[in-house]
mmCIF file of C-alpha atoms in Angstrom:
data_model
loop_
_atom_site.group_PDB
_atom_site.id
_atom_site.type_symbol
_atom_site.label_atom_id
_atom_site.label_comp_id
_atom_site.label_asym_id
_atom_site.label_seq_id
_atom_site.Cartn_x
_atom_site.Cartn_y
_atom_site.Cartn_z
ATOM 1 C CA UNK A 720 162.381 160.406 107.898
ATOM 2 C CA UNK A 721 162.148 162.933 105.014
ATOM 3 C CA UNK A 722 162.376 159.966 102.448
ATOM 4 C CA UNK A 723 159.708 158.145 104.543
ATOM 5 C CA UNK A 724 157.236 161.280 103.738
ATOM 6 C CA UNK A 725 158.162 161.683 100.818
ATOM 7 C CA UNK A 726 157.289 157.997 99.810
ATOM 8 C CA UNK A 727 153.919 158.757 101.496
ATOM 9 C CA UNK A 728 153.170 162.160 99.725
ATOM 10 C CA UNK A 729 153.833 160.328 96.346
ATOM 11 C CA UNK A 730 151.360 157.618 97.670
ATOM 12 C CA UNK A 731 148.628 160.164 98.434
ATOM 13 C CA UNK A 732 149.340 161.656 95.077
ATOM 14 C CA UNK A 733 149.265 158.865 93.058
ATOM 15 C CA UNK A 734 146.197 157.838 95.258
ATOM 16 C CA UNK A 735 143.846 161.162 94.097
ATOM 17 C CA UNK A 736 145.545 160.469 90.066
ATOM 18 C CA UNK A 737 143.571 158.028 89.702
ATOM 19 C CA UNK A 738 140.371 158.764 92.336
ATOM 20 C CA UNK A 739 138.295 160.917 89.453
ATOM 21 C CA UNK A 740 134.768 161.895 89.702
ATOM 22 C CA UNK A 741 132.732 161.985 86.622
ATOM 23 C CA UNK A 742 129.408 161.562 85.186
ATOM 24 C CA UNK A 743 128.366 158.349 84.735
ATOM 25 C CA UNK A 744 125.255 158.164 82.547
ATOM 26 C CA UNK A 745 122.897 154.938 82.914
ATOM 27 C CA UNK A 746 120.113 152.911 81.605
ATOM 28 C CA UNK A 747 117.423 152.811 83.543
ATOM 29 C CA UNK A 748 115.467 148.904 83.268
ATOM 30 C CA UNK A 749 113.526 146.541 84.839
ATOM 31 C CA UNK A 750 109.952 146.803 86.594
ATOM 32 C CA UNK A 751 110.328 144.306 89.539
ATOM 33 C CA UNK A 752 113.462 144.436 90.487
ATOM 34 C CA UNK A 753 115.043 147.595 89.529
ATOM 35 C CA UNK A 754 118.411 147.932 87.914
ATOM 36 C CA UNK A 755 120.793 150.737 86.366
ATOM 37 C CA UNK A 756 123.171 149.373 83.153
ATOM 38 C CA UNK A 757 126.728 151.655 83.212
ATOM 39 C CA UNK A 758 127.127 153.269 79.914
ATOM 40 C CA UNK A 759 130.469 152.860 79.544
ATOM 41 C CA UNK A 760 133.183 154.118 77.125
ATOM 42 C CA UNK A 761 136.793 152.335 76.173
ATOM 43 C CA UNK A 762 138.727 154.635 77.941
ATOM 44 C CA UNK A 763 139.935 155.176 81.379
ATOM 45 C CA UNK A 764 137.426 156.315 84.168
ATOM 46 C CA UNK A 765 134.367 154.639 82.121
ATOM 47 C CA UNK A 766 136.078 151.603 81.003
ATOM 48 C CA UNK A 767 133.502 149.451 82.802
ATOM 49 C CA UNK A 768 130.422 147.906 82.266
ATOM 50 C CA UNK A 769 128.273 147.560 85.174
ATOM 51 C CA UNK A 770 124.992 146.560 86.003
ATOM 52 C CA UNK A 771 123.122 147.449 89.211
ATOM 53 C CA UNK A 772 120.056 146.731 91.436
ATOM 54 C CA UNK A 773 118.466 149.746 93.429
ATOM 55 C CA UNK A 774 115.179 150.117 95.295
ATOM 56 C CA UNK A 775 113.195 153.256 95.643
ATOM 57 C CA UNK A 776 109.892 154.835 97.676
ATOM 58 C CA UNK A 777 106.811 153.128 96.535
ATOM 59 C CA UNK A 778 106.025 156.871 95.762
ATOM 60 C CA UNK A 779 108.891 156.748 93.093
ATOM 61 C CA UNK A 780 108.647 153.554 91.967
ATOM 62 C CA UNK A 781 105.354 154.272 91.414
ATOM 63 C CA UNK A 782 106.041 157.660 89.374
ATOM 64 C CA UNK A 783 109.208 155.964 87.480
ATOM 65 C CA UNK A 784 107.344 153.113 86.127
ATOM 66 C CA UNK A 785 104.802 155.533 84.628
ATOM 67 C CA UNK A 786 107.155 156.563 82.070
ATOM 68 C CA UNK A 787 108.978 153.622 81.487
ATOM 69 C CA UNK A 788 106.234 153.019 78.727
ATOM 70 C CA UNK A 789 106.283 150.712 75.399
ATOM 71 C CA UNK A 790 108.715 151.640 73.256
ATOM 72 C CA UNK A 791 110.562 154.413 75.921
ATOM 73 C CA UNK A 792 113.514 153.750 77.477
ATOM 74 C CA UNK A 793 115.195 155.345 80.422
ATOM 75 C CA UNK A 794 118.567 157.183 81.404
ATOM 76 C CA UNK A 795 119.705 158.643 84.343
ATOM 77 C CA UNK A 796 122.602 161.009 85.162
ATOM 78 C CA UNK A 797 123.899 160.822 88.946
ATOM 79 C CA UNK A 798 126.152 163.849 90.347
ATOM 80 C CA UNK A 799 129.572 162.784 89.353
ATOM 81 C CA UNK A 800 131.339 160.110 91.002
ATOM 82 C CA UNK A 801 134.389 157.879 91.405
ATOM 83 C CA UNK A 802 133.442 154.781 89.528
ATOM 84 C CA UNK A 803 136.173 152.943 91.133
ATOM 85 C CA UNK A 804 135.373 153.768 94.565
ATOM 86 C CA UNK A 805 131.817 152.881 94.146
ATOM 87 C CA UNK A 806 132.270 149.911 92.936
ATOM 88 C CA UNK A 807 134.632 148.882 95.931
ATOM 89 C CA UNK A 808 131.699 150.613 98.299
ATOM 90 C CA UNK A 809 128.349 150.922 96.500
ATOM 91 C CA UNK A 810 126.545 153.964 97.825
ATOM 92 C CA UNK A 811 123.132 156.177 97.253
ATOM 93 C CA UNK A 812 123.434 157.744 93.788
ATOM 94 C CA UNK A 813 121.520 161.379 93.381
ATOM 95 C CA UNK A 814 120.292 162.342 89.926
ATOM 96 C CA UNK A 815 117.562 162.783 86.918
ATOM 97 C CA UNK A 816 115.513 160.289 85.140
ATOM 98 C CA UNK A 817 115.517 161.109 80.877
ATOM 99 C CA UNK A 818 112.903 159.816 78.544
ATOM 100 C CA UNK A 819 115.455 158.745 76.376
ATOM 101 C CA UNK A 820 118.843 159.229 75.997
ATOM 102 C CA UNK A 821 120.655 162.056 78.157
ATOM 103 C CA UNK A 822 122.899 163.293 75.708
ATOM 104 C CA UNK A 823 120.433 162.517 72.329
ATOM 105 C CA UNK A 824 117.687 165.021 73.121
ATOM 106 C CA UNK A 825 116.487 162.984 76.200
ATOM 107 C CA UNK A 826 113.998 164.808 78.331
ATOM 108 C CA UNK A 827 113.975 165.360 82.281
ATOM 109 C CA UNK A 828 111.193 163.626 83.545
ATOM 110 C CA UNK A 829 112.333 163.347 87.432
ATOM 111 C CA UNK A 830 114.491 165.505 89.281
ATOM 112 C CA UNK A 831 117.170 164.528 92.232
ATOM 113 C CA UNK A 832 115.636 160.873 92.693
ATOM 114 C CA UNK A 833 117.585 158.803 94.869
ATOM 115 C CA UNK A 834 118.623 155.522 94.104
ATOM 116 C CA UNK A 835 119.025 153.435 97.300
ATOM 117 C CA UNK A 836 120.246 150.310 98.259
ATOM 118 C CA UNK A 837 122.708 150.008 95.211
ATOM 119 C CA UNK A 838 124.276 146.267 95.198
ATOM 120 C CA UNK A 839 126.413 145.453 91.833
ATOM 121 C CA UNK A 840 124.778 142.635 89.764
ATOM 122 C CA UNK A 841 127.645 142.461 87.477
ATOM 123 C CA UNK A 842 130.796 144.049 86.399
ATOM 124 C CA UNK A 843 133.475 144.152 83.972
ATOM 125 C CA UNK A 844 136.606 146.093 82.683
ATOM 126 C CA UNK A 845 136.603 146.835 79.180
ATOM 127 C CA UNK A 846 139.442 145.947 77.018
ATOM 128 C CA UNK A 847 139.712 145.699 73.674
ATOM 129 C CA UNK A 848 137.887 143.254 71.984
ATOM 130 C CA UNK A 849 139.607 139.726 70.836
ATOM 131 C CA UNK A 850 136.075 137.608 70.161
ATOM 132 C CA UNK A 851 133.317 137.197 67.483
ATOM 133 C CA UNK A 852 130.545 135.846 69.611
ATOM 134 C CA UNK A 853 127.559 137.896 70.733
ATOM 135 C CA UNK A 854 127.580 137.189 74.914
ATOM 136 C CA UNK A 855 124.124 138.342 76.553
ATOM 137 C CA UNK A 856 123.628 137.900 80.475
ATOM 138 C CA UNK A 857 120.462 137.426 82.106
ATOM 139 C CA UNK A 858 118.889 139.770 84.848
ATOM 140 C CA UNK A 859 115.728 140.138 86.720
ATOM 141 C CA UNK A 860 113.088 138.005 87.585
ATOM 142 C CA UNK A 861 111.252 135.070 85.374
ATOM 143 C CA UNK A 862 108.744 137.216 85.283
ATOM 144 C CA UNK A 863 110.347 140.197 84.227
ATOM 145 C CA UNK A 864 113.382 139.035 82.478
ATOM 146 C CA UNK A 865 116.230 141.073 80.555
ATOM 147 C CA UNK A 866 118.979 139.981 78.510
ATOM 148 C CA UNK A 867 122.271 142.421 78.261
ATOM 149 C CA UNK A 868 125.041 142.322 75.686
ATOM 150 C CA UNK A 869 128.699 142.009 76.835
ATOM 151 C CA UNK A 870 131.176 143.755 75.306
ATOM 152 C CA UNK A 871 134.566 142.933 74.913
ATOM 153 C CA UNK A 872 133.114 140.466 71.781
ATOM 154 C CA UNK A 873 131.639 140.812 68.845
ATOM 155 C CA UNK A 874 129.892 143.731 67.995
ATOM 156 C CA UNK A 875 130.623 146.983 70.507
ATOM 157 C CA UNK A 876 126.614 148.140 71.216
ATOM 158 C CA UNK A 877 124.861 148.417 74.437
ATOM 159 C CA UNK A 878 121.871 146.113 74.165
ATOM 160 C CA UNK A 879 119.259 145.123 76.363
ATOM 161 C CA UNK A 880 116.554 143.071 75.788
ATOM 162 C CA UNK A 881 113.194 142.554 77.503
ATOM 163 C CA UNK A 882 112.910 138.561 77.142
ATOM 164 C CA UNK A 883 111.003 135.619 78.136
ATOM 165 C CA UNK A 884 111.086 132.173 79.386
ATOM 166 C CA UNK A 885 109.160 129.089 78.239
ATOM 167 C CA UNK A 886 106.303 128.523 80.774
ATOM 168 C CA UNK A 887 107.012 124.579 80.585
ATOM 169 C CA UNK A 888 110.442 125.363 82.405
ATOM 170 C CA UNK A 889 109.049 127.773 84.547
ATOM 171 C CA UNK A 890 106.528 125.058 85.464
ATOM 172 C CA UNK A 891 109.139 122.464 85.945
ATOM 173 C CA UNK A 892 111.784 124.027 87.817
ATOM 174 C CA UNK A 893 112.218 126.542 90.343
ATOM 175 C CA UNK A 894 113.985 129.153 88.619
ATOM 176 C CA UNK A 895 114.443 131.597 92.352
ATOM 177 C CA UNK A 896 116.836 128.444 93.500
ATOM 178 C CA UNK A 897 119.183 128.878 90.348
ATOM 179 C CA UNK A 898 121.560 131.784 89.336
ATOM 180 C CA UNK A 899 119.774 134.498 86.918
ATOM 181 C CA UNK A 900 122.968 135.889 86.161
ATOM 182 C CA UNK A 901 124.772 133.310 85.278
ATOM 183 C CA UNK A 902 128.251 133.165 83.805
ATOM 184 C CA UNK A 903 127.285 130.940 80.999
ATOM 185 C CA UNK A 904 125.934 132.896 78.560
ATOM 186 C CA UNK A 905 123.537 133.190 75.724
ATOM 187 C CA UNK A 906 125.632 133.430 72.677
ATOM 188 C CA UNK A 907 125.200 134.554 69.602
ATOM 189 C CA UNK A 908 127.219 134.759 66.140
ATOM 190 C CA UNK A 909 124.736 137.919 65.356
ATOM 191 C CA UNK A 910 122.862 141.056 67.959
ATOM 192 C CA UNK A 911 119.852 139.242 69.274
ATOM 193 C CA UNK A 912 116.960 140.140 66.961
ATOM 194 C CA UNK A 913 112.818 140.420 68.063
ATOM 195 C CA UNK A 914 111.643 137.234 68.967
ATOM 196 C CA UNK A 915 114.302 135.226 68.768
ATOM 197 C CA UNK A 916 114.532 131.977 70.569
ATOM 198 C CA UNK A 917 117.828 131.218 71.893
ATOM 199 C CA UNK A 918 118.920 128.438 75.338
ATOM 200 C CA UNK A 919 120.958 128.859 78.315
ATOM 201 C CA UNK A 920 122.103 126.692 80.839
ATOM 202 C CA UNK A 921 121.176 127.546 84.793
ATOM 203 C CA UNK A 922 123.008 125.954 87.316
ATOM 204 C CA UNK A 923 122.188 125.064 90.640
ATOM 205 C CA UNK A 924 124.407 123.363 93.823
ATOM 206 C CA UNK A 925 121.852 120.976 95.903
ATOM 207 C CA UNK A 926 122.118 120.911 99.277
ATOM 208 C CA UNK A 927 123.939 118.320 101.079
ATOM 209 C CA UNK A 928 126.716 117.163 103.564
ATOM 210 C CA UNK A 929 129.701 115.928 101.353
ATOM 211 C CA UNK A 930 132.457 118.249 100.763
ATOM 212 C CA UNK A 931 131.707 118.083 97.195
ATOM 213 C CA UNK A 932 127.847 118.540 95.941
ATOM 214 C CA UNK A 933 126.636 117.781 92.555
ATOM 215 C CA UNK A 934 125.489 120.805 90.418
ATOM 216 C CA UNK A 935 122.070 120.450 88.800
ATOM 217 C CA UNK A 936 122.303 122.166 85.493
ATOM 218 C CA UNK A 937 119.243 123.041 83.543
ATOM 219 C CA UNK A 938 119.125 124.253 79.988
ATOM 220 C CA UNK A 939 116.345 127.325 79.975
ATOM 221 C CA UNK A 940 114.721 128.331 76.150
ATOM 222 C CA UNK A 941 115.105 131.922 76.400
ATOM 223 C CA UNK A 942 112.859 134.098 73.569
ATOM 224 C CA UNK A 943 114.264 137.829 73.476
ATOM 225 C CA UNK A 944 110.974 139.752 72.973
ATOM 226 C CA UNK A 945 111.757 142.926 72.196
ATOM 227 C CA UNK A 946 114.649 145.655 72.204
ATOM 228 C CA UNK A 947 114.756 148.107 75.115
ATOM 229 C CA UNK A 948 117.582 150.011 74.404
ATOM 230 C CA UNK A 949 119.966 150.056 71.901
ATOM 231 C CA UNK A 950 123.373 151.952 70.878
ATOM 232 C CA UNK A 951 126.593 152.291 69.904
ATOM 233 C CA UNK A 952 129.123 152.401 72.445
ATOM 234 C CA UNK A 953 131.306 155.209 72.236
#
């Protein structure tokens, strides 16, 4: 019996080891559909790279968009949190909104907003980098379209890009049937620069009774317009 709780108290220990709160500092993006990009670091705790969707009041939406203006980015800073947990269970995150960058003489803009409704878009563990490609993935809307630099390749900087696609594909196929954030990415030898044109290829399973269905593959001209945030990950 006393080995049996003693097996368990080691469990419980090694359990709250590894459950650590911390900051979390994110990117704050997107104008339709709202999403957070994890700052992350190479180390333990923040070794991940995440992207989220969130919704909030029409009031706040309203407010937030006002001072996501050209050429200003974003960041917010939730009350620490267990990464790991969250991303097993995604909950509300409380925080402020920077104009800028939190810890590069960002200013508070919004205080204790609420991000609700948090679903993970994407996410990835962080280890250390064995590739030379550039990997972007793409998130939002075709209307309001980003593209996001992996890591683990290539050069190590957080990079999103507001982007575009060409109106003869969005005129020719109905991009809300295929998957945004697809797996096959845009890929790069270099960081995406300004206006660069660059193809990806969406795919789509049709509907239909056999076991196996055909997958409908589309390649998409992607043009990255212009550079919402940028920096060196730490």
């Amino acid at each position: 019996m006393k080995v049996l709780i003693s097996f368990l108290f080691l469990c419980l220990l090694s359990f709250h080891t590894y459950a650590v709160e911390a900051t979390h500092g994110m990117v704050l993006f997107g104008q339709e559909k709202l999403m957070a990009y994890h700052l992350p670091m190479y180390h333990k705790i923040h070794n991940k790279q995440v992207v989220l969707e969130y919704s909030l009041s029409a009031e706040l939406k309203t407010k937030l968009l006002s001072h996501m203006t050209e050429g200003q980015f974003l960041t917010f800073v939730p009350a620490p949190f267990d990464l790991e947990a969250f991303l097993l269970k995604p909950h509300a995150l409380v925080g402020d909104v920077y104009a800028g960058h939190f810890e590069k003489e960002g200013v508070v803009v919004m205080e204790n907003v609420t991000l609700d409704n948090v679903k993970v878009l994407y996410q990835r563990t962080l280890i250390k980098p064995n590739a030379q490609a550039n990997h972007y993935l793409l998130f939002g809307t075709p209307s309001d379209l980003y593209e996001v630099h992996l890591l683990n390749g290539g050069l190590q900087v957080d990079h999103i890009l507001k982007a575009s696609v060409n109106a003869s594909d969005l005129a020719t196929v109905n991009l809300t049937n295929y998957a945004m954030n697809t797996y096959s990415p845009v890929i790069s030898e270099e960081l995406l620069n300004d206006k660069e044109e660059s193809s990806i290829e969406l795919f789509y399973e049709v509907p239909c009774r056999r076991r196996h269905c055909d997958t409908v593959t589309k390649k998409l001209k992607v043009t990255a317009e212009k550079t919402y945030f940028k920096d060196d990950v730490m």
